[in-house]
Amino acid sequence: MTMLRTSVGLALVGLTLALGGCAHVHPWERETLAAPGMQAPPCAPVARESEHVIAVREASRGGTGSVGGGCGCN
Amino acid sequence: MQLKALRAALAVLVSAGWALAADVAPAHADPPKPEAGASISFYADDDSVTVISPAASTTVPLTDTVAVDAAATLDVVSAASIDVVSQATPYAMSERRVEGAVGVTAAPFASVPELELSLRGIGSTENDYDALTLAAGARYEAFERNTTFLLSYGLGLDDVGRRNDPTFSRSRNTHHVTGTVTQVLDARTVADLVVDTSYVDGYQASPYRFVPIYDASGQRAYSLPERTPDGRWMGSALVRLRHAFGDSSEVYVHADYRFYLDDWGVLSHTVSVRGVLPLADERLSLSAAVRGYFQRGADFYERRYRDDGRGAPALRTRDRILGGMQTLSAEVSVLGALGGLPRDPDLRLFASASLLRFTWLDYELQAGRWAMILTLGASAPF
């Protein structure tokens, strides 16, 4: 687990440094990026319901960026 | 008891949020619009489980830098599942779960407008399970908003009970840290990295599940309550790429991969791909997604536990989701925008249908389950 956490931490730092040097996109070039279809998720209520259903039917947690409250899984 | 104390903490959190809101910059002449939404979801599977979940939410900007939000969800569950009727006391069940959430988001420092802070409290209650989550987060936009960092911490405080047994009470606490980096790669591509880790401490078994123990001849000898470790470290990393294809009429594609590992031995890979096709000048969008989930089970999971004269295994479970399993799912959604501008409409409508297939690779009672989720909803500024 320690090795995993260290690897993930190093990957995060490395990726952040690398991304800092990525292509620069100006605000007036972001019309496509602002489109509803580019948002993750495109429809938050639908994603929330799916995540809630899946959270009590699979053993893995996390990676969605959301914080839940109560599982109803007892 | 623990929950009552924390309900008070939640009240303090909400008060602090309002105080923060009142202390920040004066209201903007043209603040963002408040918005409200409602939805209803219906879950059903071929194992006789149905869940109806109406939900409502609202977000109200107090100033141009502070917004509060609230949400409520009701789950009405009825089940005669094999998972329920195979317990020590066979019965079909019907119960309700109520969840409420409040939050405040603010950009509190005028000199650092790229920094946004948030506080959130989420509580839920049902007849045998109470949960409270308190979360705090910070979001920072760097490199002229080409890179966004999000860091959050959540503390979950749950009380596990048992139906018709007021003497049964166990606690389960969760610490959850999430770090997210979102990077604009070019004018049509965005990448996300989400890394999170959790530690769960306390009772993590089910008070209703009993595990049959077999003797050396393969005969069922006796049953014992389920027992799992009290601590569990979990970690996951998700990488997502979002890209717009096409020139005049775009198609948006999202591709995700998540890796998960915990110290119970569960390891999983999750892949998903989504396509979004806007129609009618973005007033209508069709979205379709597929997802695959592939899981290795916990180290202590066994199809059958044996007592060969030296006693039953100390750790034992009959929770099928702790064994090897797979999930395959497909979702189709339609999103509509009525009135106003396509990206700032007077009313948003959405409808979604999902089909899921859960397959348990090493579960004695069942090989799998088909399930579906239907969701309908709307949101509008007011």
Coordinates of C-alpha atoms in Angstrom, one line a residue, chain A residues 15-69:
Chain A
L15 CA 1.5 15.0 -14.3
T16 CA 0.8 18.4 -12.8
L17 CA 4.3 19.6 -13.7
A18 CA 3.9 18.2 -17.2
L19 CA 0.4 19.7 -17.7
G20 CA 1.6 23.1 -16.6
G21 CA 3.6 23.3 -19.8
C22 CA 0.7 22.3 -22.1
A23 CA -0.7 24.3 -24.9
H24 CA -2.2 27.6 -23.8
V25 CA -5.9 28.1 -24.7
H26 CA -7.2 31.6 -24.5
P27 CA -10.7 32.4 -23.2
W28 CA -12.0 33.3 -26.7
E29 CA -10.9 29.9 -27.9
R30 CA -13.0 28.0 -25.4
E31 CA -16.5 27.9 -27.0
T32 CA -16.2 24.2 -27.7
L33 CA -14.8 23.5 -24.2
A34 CA -17.8 25.3 -22.7
A35 CA -20.3 23.2 -24.5
P36 CA -22.7 21.2 -22.3
G37 CA -21.5 18.0 -24.1
M38 CA -18.0 18.6 -22.9
Q39 CA -18.9 18.7 -19.2
A40 CA -18.3 15.7 -17.0
P41 CA -20.8 14.4 -16.4
P42 CA -23.1 15.9 -19.1
C43 CA -26.1 15.4 -16.8
A44 CA -25.3 15.5 -13.0
P45 CA -28.6 14.1 -11.7
V46 CA -28.4 11.0 -13.9
A47 CA -24.7 10.4 -13.0
R48 CA -25.5 10.8 -9.3
E49 CA -28.3 8.2 -9.5
S50 CA -26.0 5.7 -11.4
E51 CA -23.2 6.2 -8.9
H52 CA -25.5 5.7 -6.0
V53 CA -26.8 2.4 -7.5
I54 CA -23.4 1.2 -8.4
A55 CA -21.8 2.2 -5.0
V56 CA -23.8 -0.5 -3.1
R57 CA -23.4 -3.2 -5.8
E58 CA -19.6 -3.1 -6.4
A59 CA -16.8 -3.3 -3.8
S60 CA -14.7 -0.4 -5.3
R61 CA -15.1 3.2 -4.1
G62 CA -14.0 6.5 -5.3
G63 CA -12.6 8.0 -8.5
T64 CA -15.8 9.9 -9.3
G65 CA -14.8 13.1 -7.5
S66 CA -18.0 13.1 -5.5
V67 CA -18.7 12.7 -1.8
G68 CA -21.7 10.6 -0.9
G69 CA -23.7 10.4 2.3

